[in-house]
Amino acid sequence: MHEAGFLMGKVSFKVCGPLQEDQRRGACVSFRRKIFLICLALLLTAAILAIGSFHVFLGMGNQMETLQDSISVSVKFIELEEFSGRLKLLMETWVATGDGKYKAESMIALERTVSVATDLRSSEIDQKLNDPLIRDLELLRSIMLSISDEPGSFEFATRAPEMYTLADSIIEKVEEMHASLIRSSLASIEASRKSRSGLTSLLATLVVVCILMVGALIMMVGRALDEPYSKLLEATERVAAGDLLYRIKENEQDSEFGLIASRFNQMVVNLQRANIDLHDKVWQTELLLEASRLSESLENLTPAMEQLVRSIAGKLGYDVCVVLRYDESAKSLMVLASSTGEYYHGDPVSLGVDAADGILNSPGPIRIYAEGGADELLDKMHDSDVLLVPITA
């Protein structure tokens, strides 16, 4: 059984040997795959943060553009209010004095008012209010151009009320546009606040998601590293306690730990084989010591046994009495004691195979008579009655 265990260990070692290179390659591939997945997760996290940050900065940029547009519209609207108010004042002065200088200044103020109103068409100002304002300004310009520069002219007197009406309408529309601009600004501020709140929530959500992803990644890596080495620690403790039959289950999906488990199991097999060899050597040593002690005891008994067999031969009337011992290692019969000096302790006895088997299988002493052809059995036995007493030791 010990030899079978030893051979089993050698066969297991030889079977595992050719697979080591494939296992090593598989472990490297699995390790690289895990590194790739970790890097991919980190890149994905960085991409999510980058996209979220870009979206946040883009929203902030849009808010800045909206703010700049609002400031630009406010500046132009201030100019519109200034020029429209100056236009009305210069026009009233021109009508009251009839001085052509005020008419020219009124025309300049009118042109600037028209220019600013035209620029406001592309802004957030309500076009329903801006377009009528431009029409009134153009109508007022046509009226002012149709009036003669001479004081007291008929066109000047008849069209003055119409110019006053248009001037009041222009001021009224500018005030309505002012109110619309205020409402638009308030709506823009509210939208900006909501957008900023949404961007803040989005950024916070992205941060939480990234933290969860990194935490999950750390837990996965920690579990992937902790569980195999916990099994390895348990196996080491059991083997240290003397359980050499314990083996770690090799998981093919986890190539690097599978390689470690295979090496550990191979180490335990080698340890078990070494333990078996040690037990075999101890057993052989004990057997040799026991055989040596037995041999010494037999040698010590030889003089007494020779005296005993001489007494037996004399009392029973045998010429010779020989005690034989079967040597297991030499597979032959040897003289242990003899009643005569012709046979000495340790002399080999030459017998045929059948005769040796017959002697060994005999239930008691064997008597060989002279006429039985003793010379065919023992070279030194000639015409003698011989008593053979076989023993095995």
Tab-separated table of C-alpha atoms in Angstrom:
chain	number	residue	atom	x	y	z
A	1	MET	CA	0.000	0.000	0.000
A	2	HIS	CA	2.878	2.348	0.750
A	3	GLU	CA	4.416	1.625	-2.623
A	4	ALA	CA	1.071	2.251	-4.329
A	5	GLY	CA	0.756	5.562	-2.539
A	6	PHE	CA	4.260	6.480	-3.655
A	7	LEU	CA	3.489	5.599	-7.267
A	8	MET	CA	0.234	7.527	-7.106
A	9	GLY	CA	2.156	10.571	-5.935
A	10	LYS	CA	4.649	10.207	-8.807
A	11	VAL	CA	1.880	9.823	-11.385
A	12	SER	CA	0.039	12.854	-10.011
A	13	PHE	CA	3.264	14.861	-10.207
A	14	LYS	CA	3.886	13.839	-13.801
A	15	VAL	CA	0.326	14.622	-14.857
A	16	CYS	CA	0.434	18.080	-13.309
A	17	GLY	CA	3.859	18.854	-14.777
A	18	PRO	CA	2.949	19.404	-18.475
A	19	LEU	CA	0.009	21.624	-17.498
A	20	GLN	CA	2.081	24.150	-15.572
A	21	GLU	CA	2.910	26.250	-18.644
A	22	ASP	CA	-0.755	26.365	-19.744
A	23	GLN	CA	-1.846	27.244	-16.206
A	24	ARG	CA	0.761	29.985	-16.027
A	25	ARG	CA	-0.425	31.405	-19.335
A	26	GLY	CA	-4.048	31.177	-18.203
A	27	ALA	CA	-3.179	32.962	-14.950
A	28	CYS	CA	-1.421	35.747	-16.860
A	29	VAL	CA	-4.389	36.126	-19.219
A	30	SER	CA	-6.874	36.217	-16.327
A	31	PHE	CA	-4.734	38.731	-14.425
A	32	ARG	CA	-4.451	40.928	-17.513
A	33	ARG	CA	-8.203	40.661	-18.032
A	34	LYS	CA	-8.855	41.885	-14.478
A	35	ILE	CA	-6.376	44.738	-14.927
A	36	PHE	CA	-8.114	45.621	-18.196
A	37	LEU	CA	-11.542	45.622	-16.517
A	38	ILE	CA	-10.239	47.806	-13.681
A	39	CYS	CA	-8.724	50.277	-16.152
A	40	LEU	CA	-11.919	50.208	-18.206
A	41	ALA	CA	-14.004	50.976	-15.108
A	42	LEU	CA	-11.686	53.840	-14.168
A	43	LEU	CA	-11.804	55.202	-17.721
A	44	LEU	CA	-15.594	54.935	-17.701
A	45	THR	CA	-15.724	56.812	-14.399
A	46	ALA	CA	-13.409	59.490	-15.762
A	47	ALA	CA	-15.507	59.727	-18.939
A	48	ILE	CA	-18.706	60.172	-16.927
A	49	LEU	CA	-17.081	62.887	-14.841
A	50	ALA	CA	-15.703	64.562	-17.968
A	51	ILE	CA	-19.073	64.493	-19.739
A	52	GLY	CA	-20.861	65.754	-16.654
A	53	SER	CA	-18.305	68.515	-16.114
A	54	PHE	CA	-18.511	69.482	-19.780
A	55	HIS	CA	-22.280	69.647	-19.530
A	56	VAL	CA	-22.025	71.761	-16.393
A	57	PHE	CA	-19.498	74.138	-17.950
A	58	LEU	CA	-21.573	74.282	-21.137
A	59	GLY	CA	-24.618	75.238	-19.104
A	60	MET	CA	-22.611	77.859	-17.273
A	61	GLY	CA	-21.363	79.164	-20.630
A	62	ASN	CA	-24.922	79.402	-21.916
A	63	GLN	CA	-25.893	81.292	-18.791
A	64	MET	CA	-22.989	83.688	-19.316
A	65	GLU	CA	-24.035	84.250	-22.929
A	66	THR	CA	-27.605	84.873	-21.815
A	67	LEU	CA	-26.352	87.300	-19.206
A	68	GLN	CA	-24.215	89.117	-21.766
A	69	ASP	CA	-27.170	89.334	-24.155
A	70	SER	CA	-29.346	90.697	-21.365
A	71	ILE	CA	-26.718	93.308	-20.502
A	72	SER	CA	-26.377	94.282	-24.182
A	73	VAL	CA	-30.153	94.586	-24.578
A	74	SER	CA	-30.358	96.637	-21.398
A	75	VAL	CA	-27.670	99.029	-22.667
A	76	LYS	CA	-29.427	99.419	-26.008
A	77	PHE	CA	-32.749	99.914	-24.295
A	78	ILE	CA	-31.231	102.667	-22.155
A	79	GLU	CA	-30.041	104.306	-25.367
A	80	LEU	CA	-33.530	103.879	-26.852
A	81	GLU	CA	-35.153	105.575	-23.870
A	82	GLU	CA	-32.567	108.352	-23.964
A	83	PHE	CA	-32.912	109.030	-27.702
A	84	SER	CA	-36.729	108.779	-27.682
A	85	GLY	CA	-36.974	111.209	-24.766
A	86	ARG	CA	-34.501	113.594	-26.407
A	87	LEU	CA	-36.413	113.300	-29.676
A	88	LYS	CA	-39.649	114.398	-28.032
A	89	LEU	CA	-37.948	117.268	-26.209
A	90	LEU	CA	-36.192	118.583	-29.346
A	91	MET	CA	-39.347	118.194	-31.411
A	92	GLU	CA	-41.412	120.185	-28.900
A	93	THR	CA	-38.723	122.881	-28.836
A	94	TRP	CA	-38.676	122.983	-32.640
A	95	VAL	CA	-42.486	123.315	-32.779
A	96	ALA	CA	-42.460	126.028	-30.105
A	97	THR	CA	-39.598	128.108	-31.564
A	98	GLY	CA	-39.696	127.178	-35.252
A	99	ASP	CA	-35.882	127.164	-35.216
A	100	GLY	CA	-34.455	124.897	-37.932
A	101	LYS	CA	-31.501	124.029	-35.698
A	102	TYR	CA	-33.784	122.069	-33.379
A	103	LYS	CA	-35.317	120.332	-36.381
A	104	ALA	CA	-31.881	119.095	-37.421
A	105	GLU	CA	-31.101	117.893	-33.904
A	106	SER	CA	-34.542	116.230	-33.774
A	107	MET	CA	-33.761	114.399	-37.030
A	108	ILE	CA	-30.439	113.200	-35.601
A	109	ALA	CA	-32.177	111.931	-32.436
A	110	LEU	CA	-34.827	110.289	-34.609
A	111	GLU	CA	-32.237	108.468	-36.747
A	112	ARG	CA	-30.443	107.186	-33.666
A	113	THR	CA	-33.746	106.013	-32.174
A	114	VAL	CA	-34.590	104.149	-35.389
A	115	SER	CA	-31.106	102.570	-35.458
A	116	VAL	CA	-31.360	101.339	-31.874
A	117	ALA	CA	-34.902	100.006	-32.415
A	118	THR	CA	-33.697	98.151	-35.516
A	119	ASP	CA	-30.839	96.578	-33.550
A	120	LEU	CA	-33.312	95.403	-30.925
A	121	ARG	CA	-35.127	93.286	-33.521
A	122	SER	CA	-32.530	90.500	-33.084
A	123	SER	CA	-32.782	90.584	-29.289
A	124	GLU	CA	-35.251	89.157	-26.805
A	125	ILE	CA	-37.526	92.209	-27.090
A	126	ASP	CA	-41.086	91.366	-28.053
A	127	GLN	CA	-41.349	92.003	-31.791
A	128	LYS	CA	-45.057	92.812	-31.420
A	129	LEU	CA	-43.968	95.965	-29.610
A	130	ASN	CA	-40.787	96.698	-31.533
A	131	ASP	CA	-42.249	96.623	-35.048
A	132	PRO	CA	-45.018	99.181	-34.300
A	133	LEU	CA	-42.377	101.389	-32.674
A	134	ILE	CA	-40.271	101.351	-35.827
A	135	ARG	CA	-43.323	102.126	-37.971
A	136	ASP	CA	-44.169	105.125	-35.766
A	137	LEU	CA	-40.579	106.364	-35.969
A	138	GLU	CA	-40.525	106.075	-39.759
A	139	LEU	CA	-43.895	107.844	-39.994
A	140	LEU	CA	-42.634	110.633	-37.755
A	141	ARG	CA	-39.534	110.975	-39.915
A	142	SER	CA	-41.609	111.276	-43.081
A	143	ILE	CA	-43.775	113.963	-41.468
A	144	MET	CA	-40.768	115.925	-40.248
A	145	LEU	CA	-39.173	115.765	-43.693
A	146	SER	CA	-42.378	116.987	-45.346
A	147	ILE	CA	-42.559	120.140	-43.206
A	148	SER	CA	-40.886	123.223	-44.622
A	149	ASP	CA	-38.055	124.822	-42.705
A	150	GLU	CA	-39.681	128.260	-42.897
A	151	PRO	CA	-41.291	129.379	-39.631
A	152	GLY	CA	-45.070	129.684	-39.640
A	153	SER	CA	-45.597	127.508	-42.699
A	154	PHE	CA	-48.936	125.810	-43.220
A	155	GLU	CA	-47.521	122.206	-42.968
A	156	PHE	CA	-45.806	123.088	-39.755
A	157	ALA	CA	-49.024	124.317	-38.117
A	158	THR	CA	-51.308	121.539	-39.344
A	159	ARG	CA	-49.021	118.574	-38.699
A	160	ALA	CA	-47.704	119.544	-35.281
A	161	PRO	CA	-50.559	117.761	-33.387
A	162	GLU	CA	-49.879	114.594	-35.403
A	163	MET	CA	-46.179	114.753	-34.469
A	164	TYR	CA	-47.102	115.168	-30.786
A	165	THR	CA	-49.393	112.137	-31.000
A	166	LEU	CA	-46.656	110.029	-32.631
A	167	ALA	CA	-44.120	111.199	-30.038
A	168	ASP	CA	-46.450	110.202	-27.196
A	169	SER	CA	-47.109	106.831	-28.901
A	170	ILE	CA	-43.360	106.259	-29.242
A	171	ILE	CA	-42.800	107.021	-25.546
A	172	GLU	CA	-45.664	104.703	-24.593
A	173	LYS	CA	-44.323	101.835	-26.721
A	174	VAL	CA	-40.849	102.314	-25.247
A	175	GLU	CA	-42.337	102.049	-21.751
A	176	GLU	CA	-44.195	98.873	-22.748
A	177	MET	CA	-40.966	97.481	-24.141
A	178	HIS	CA	-39.301	98.415	-20.857
A	179	ALA	CA	-41.895	96.418	-18.919
A	180	SER	CA	-41.489	93.495	-21.341
A	181	LEU	CA	-37.719	93.632	-20.876
A	182	ILE	CA	-38.131	93.495	-17.102
A	183	ARG	CA	-40.411	90.462	-17.372
A	184	SER	CA	-37.980	88.795	-19.772
A	185	SER	CA	-35.077	89.496	-17.429
A	186	LEU	CA	-36.950	88.042	-14.463
A	187	ALA	CA	-37.833	84.939	-16.483
A	188	SER	CA	-34.201	84.615	-17.580
A	189	ILE	CA	-33.013	84.910	-13.975
A	190	GLU	CA	-35.495	82.243	-12.867
A	191	ALA	CA	-34.453	79.946	-15.721
A	192	SER	CA	-30.812	80.531	-14.848
A	193	ARG	CA	-31.493	79.671	-11.223
A	194	LYS	CA	-33.295	76.463	-12.195
A	195	SER	CA	-30.559	75.580	-14.651
A	196	ARG	CA	-27.894	76.181	-12.032
A	197	SER	CA	-29.833	74.043	-9.562
A	198	GLY	CA	-30.202	71.301	-12.169
A	199	LEU	CA	-26.513	71.432	-13.030
A	200	THR	CA	-25.610	71.240	-9.353
A	201	SER	CA	-27.883	68.220	-8.903
A	202	LEU	CA	-26.408	66.597	-12.006
A	203	LEU	CA	-22.869	67.159	-10.800
A	204	ALA	CA	-23.733	65.801	-7.341
A	205	THR	CA	-25.384	62.751	-8.933
A	206	LEU	CA	-22.327	62.120	-11.083
A	207	VAL	CA	-20.041	62.382	-8.071
A	208	VAL	CA	-22.214	59.921	-6.109
A	209	VAL	CA	-22.336	57.509	-9.068
A	210	CYS	CA	-18.560	57.669	-9.479
A	211	ILE	CA	-18.043	57.090	-5.751
A	212	LEU	CA	-20.374	54.082	-5.878
A	213	MET	CA	-18.607	52.704	-8.947
A	214	VAL	CA	-15.182	53.094	-7.375
A	215	GLY	CA	-16.464	51.581	-4.106
A	216	ALA	CA	-18.008	48.634	-5.951
A	217	LEU	CA	-14.775	48.170	-7.875
A	218	ILE	CA	-12.744	48.201	-4.659
A	219	MET	CA	-15.133	45.682	-3.069
A	220	MET	CA	-14.959	43.406	-6.106
A	221	VAL	CA	-11.173	43.502	-6.191
A	222	GLY	CA	-10.981	43.010	-2.416
A	223	ARG	CA	-13.360	40.060	-2.533
A	224	ALA	CA	-11.520	38.561	-5.501
A	225	LEU	CA	-8.265	38.775	-3.553
A	226	ASP	CA	-9.566	37.904	-0.071
A	227	GLU	CA	-11.650	34.799	-0.785
A	228	PRO	CA	-8.927	32.741	-2.530
A	229	TYR	CA	-6.289	33.556	0.047
A	230	SER	CA	-8.720	32.752	2.864
A	231	LYS	CA	-9.111	29.310	1.325
A	232	LEU	CA	-5.344	29.050	1.025
A	233	LEU	CA	-4.926	30.017	4.687
A	234	GLU	CA	-7.520	27.436	5.769
A	235	ALA	CA	-5.804	24.755	3.690
A	236	THR	CA	-2.414	25.667	5.176
A	237	GLU	CA	-3.783	25.389	8.716
A	238	ARG	CA	-5.363	21.986	8.014
A	239	VAL	CA	-2.196	20.624	6.427
A	240	ALA	CA	-0.147	21.993	9.333
A	241	ALA	CA	-2.522	20.113	11.675
A	242	GLY	CA	-1.638	16.862	9.865
A	243	ASP	CA	-4.509	16.506	7.377
A	244	LEU	CA	-2.467	15.567	4.298
A	245	LEU	CA	-5.582	14.400	2.430
A	246	TYR	CA	-7.031	17.923	2.244
A	247	ARG	CA	-6.999	19.517	-1.199
A	248	ILE	CA	-7.990	22.967	-2.440
A	249	LYS	CA	-10.724	22.889	-5.058
A	250	GLU	CA	-9.262	24.282	-8.255
A	251	ASN	CA	-11.505	26.833	-9.951
A	252	GLU	CA	-10.930	26.948	-13.689
A	253	GLN	CA	-12.579	30.376	-13.961
A	254	ASP	CA	-9.984	31.877	-11.636
A	255	SER	CA	-6.800	30.943	-13.447
A	256	GLU	CA	-4.267	32.643	-11.190
A	257	PHE	CA	-5.755	31.153	-8.010
A	258	GLY	CA	-6.199	27.864	-9.854
A	259	LEU	CA	-2.465	27.869	-10.498
A	260	ILE	CA	-1.756	28.618	-6.828
A	261	ALA	CA	-4.181	25.870	-5.746
A	262	SER	CA	-2.556	23.412	-8.163
A	263	ARG	CA	0.901	24.228	-6.819
A	264	PHE	CA	-0.342	23.906	-3.237
A	265	ASN	CA	-1.990	20.542	-3.931
A	266	GLN	CA	1.198	19.386	-5.643
A	267	MET	CA	3.203	20.464	-2.587
A	268	VAL	CA	0.856	18.485	-0.311
A	269	VAL	CA	1.216	15.426	-2.576
A	270	ASN	CA	5.002	15.723	-2.394
A	271	LEU	CA	4.792	16.139	1.369
A	272	GLN	CA	2.529	13.101	1.629
A	273	ARG	CA	4.920	11.087	-0.538
A	274	ALA	CA	7.893	12.181	1.598
A	275	ASN	CA	5.940	11.200	4.716
A	276	ILE	CA	5.194	7.774	3.231
A	277	ASP	CA	8.857	7.314	2.302
A	278	LEU	CA	9.854	8.277	5.822
A	279	HIS	CA	7.414	5.760	7.318
A	280	ASP	CA	8.720	3.087	4.945
A	281	LYS	CA	12.299	3.768	5.966
A	282	VAL	CA	11.363	3.701	9.643
A	283	TRP	CA	9.506	0.420	9.118
A	284	GLN	CA	12.462	-1.100	7.281
A	285	THR	CA	14.843	0.063	9.999
A	286	GLU	CA	12.640	-1.431	12.713
A	287	LEU	CA	12.403	-4.676	10.726
A	288	LEU	CA	16.180	-4.888	10.385
A	289	LEU	CA	16.625	-4.220	14.088
A	290	GLU	CA	14.078	-6.919	14.944
A	291	ALA	CA	15.771	-9.388	12.605
A	292	SER	CA	19.127	-8.541	14.121
A	293	ARG	CA	17.785	-9.112	17.632
A	294	LEU	CA	16.207	-12.393	16.539
A	295	SER	CA	19.414	-13.533	14.887
A	296	GLU	CA	21.407	-12.717	18.013
A	297	SER	CA	18.921	-14.656	20.157
A	298	LEU	CA	19.155	-17.647	17.826
A	299	GLU	CA	22.940	-17.545	17.892
A	300	ASN	CA	22.849	-17.443	21.682
A	301	LEU	CA	20.592	-20.501	21.690
A	302	THR	CA	22.774	-22.514	19.289
A	303	PRO	CA	25.052	-24.258	21.934
A	304	ALA	CA	22.093	-25.242	24.074
A	305	MET	CA	20.157	-26.409	21.014
A	306	GLU	CA	23.120	-28.592	19.846
A	307	GLN	CA	23.300	-30.246	23.275
A	308	LEU	CA	19.522	-30.776	23.095
A	309	VAL	CA	19.586	-32.414	19.663
A	310	ARG	CA	22.457	-34.726	20.701
A	311	SER	CA	20.384	-35.841	23.666
A	312	ILE	CA	17.341	-36.368	21.393
A	313	ALA	CA	19.408	-38.387	18.885
A	314	GLY	CA	20.844	-40.613	21.616
A	315	LYS	CA	17.533	-41.267	23.339
A	316	LEU	CA	15.556	-41.858	20.137
A	317	GLY	CA	18.246	-43.965	18.486
A	318	TYR	CA	18.998	-41.708	15.518
A	319	ASP	CA	22.432	-41.479	14.041
A	320	VAL	CA	22.008	-37.796	13.304
A	321	CYS	CA	19.499	-35.157	14.428
A	322	VAL	CA	19.574	-31.876	12.496
A	323	VAL	CA	17.508	-28.722	13.112
A	324	LEU	CA	16.992	-26.741	9.889
A	325	ARG	CA	15.942	-23.105	9.467
A	326	TYR	CA	14.375	-21.687	6.337
A	327	ASP	CA	16.035	-18.407	5.355
A	328	GLU	CA	13.371	-16.213	3.743
A	329	SER	CA	15.854	-13.822	2.174
A	330	ALA	CA	18.057	-16.571	0.666
A	331	LYS	CA	15.069	-18.835	-0.132
A	332	SER	CA	16.992	-21.886	1.144
A	333	LEU	CA	17.411	-24.199	4.161
A	334	MET	CA	20.309	-23.662	6.553
A	335	VAL	CA	21.606	-25.735	9.514
A	336	LEU	CA	20.669	-24.215	12.842
A	337	ALA	CA	21.964	-27.039	15.123
A	338	SER	CA	23.268	-30.613	14.688
A	339	SER	CA	24.002	-33.585	16.965
A	340	THR	CA	27.307	-34.336	15.154
A	341	GLY	CA	30.242	-32.248	14.103
A	342	GLU	CA	29.658	-32.923	10.432
A	343	TYR	CA	27.062	-30.131	10.159
A	344	TYR	CA	27.772	-26.637	11.368
A	345	HIS	CA	25.591	-23.697	12.174
A	346	GLY	CA	24.865	-21.714	9.023
A	347	ASP	CA	25.724	-24.494	6.536
A	348	PRO	CA	23.364	-24.465	3.536
A	349	VAL	CA	21.423	-27.622	2.766
A	350	SER	CA	21.096	-28.507	-0.917
A	351	LEU	CA	17.664	-29.983	-1.577
A	352	GLY	CA	15.416	-30.149	-4.540
A	353	VAL	CA	12.437	-27.843	-4.748
A	354	ASP	CA	9.932	-30.608	-4.063
A	355	ALA	CA	11.951	-31.975	-1.135
A	356	ALA	CA	12.308	-28.522	0.403
A	357	ASP	CA	8.561	-27.896	0.083
A	358	GLY	CA	7.836	-31.280	1.652
A	359	ILE	CA	10.083	-30.579	4.612
A	360	LEU	CA	8.644	-27.122	5.182
A	361	ASN	CA	5.038	-28.321	4.909
A	362	SER	CA	5.568	-31.297	7.245
A	363	PRO	CA	3.528	-31.071	10.487
A	364	GLY	CA	6.388	-32.533	12.552
A	365	PRO	CA	9.948	-33.981	12.469
A	366	ILE	CA	10.962	-36.063	9.456
A	367	ARG	CA	12.886	-39.369	9.743
A	368	ILE	CA	15.098	-40.297	6.810
A	369	TYR	CA	16.359	-43.929	6.798
A	370	ALA	CA	19.662	-45.056	5.365
A	371	GLU	CA	18.048	-47.157	2.674
A	372	GLY	CA	16.008	-44.173	1.556
A	373	GLY	CA	18.964	-42.733	-0.330
A	374	ALA	CA	20.121	-40.131	2.068
A	375	ASP	CA	22.962	-39.231	-0.246
A	376	GLU	CA	20.387	-37.799	-2.650
A	377	LEU	CA	19.116	-35.384	-0.018
A	378	LEU	CA	22.186	-34.262	1.856
A	379	ASP	CA	25.705	-34.421	0.561
A	380	LYS	CA	27.167	-35.147	4.020
A	381	MET	CA	24.584	-37.789	5.068
A	382	HIS	CA	25.810	-41.308	4.054
A	383	ASP	CA	24.080	-44.502	5.316
A	384	SER	CA	22.653	-42.793	8.377
A	385	ASP	CA	19.259	-42.531	10.017
A	386	VAL	CA	18.617	-38.775	10.082
A	387	LEU	CA	15.965	-36.864	11.992
A	388	LEU	CA	15.196	-33.510	10.368
A	389	VAL	CA	13.417	-30.905	12.461
A	390	PRO	CA	12.491	-27.952	10.203
A	391	ILE	CA	11.658	-24.533	11.681
A	392	THR	CA	10.965	-21.202	10.002
A	393	ALA	CA	12.266	-17.925	11.327
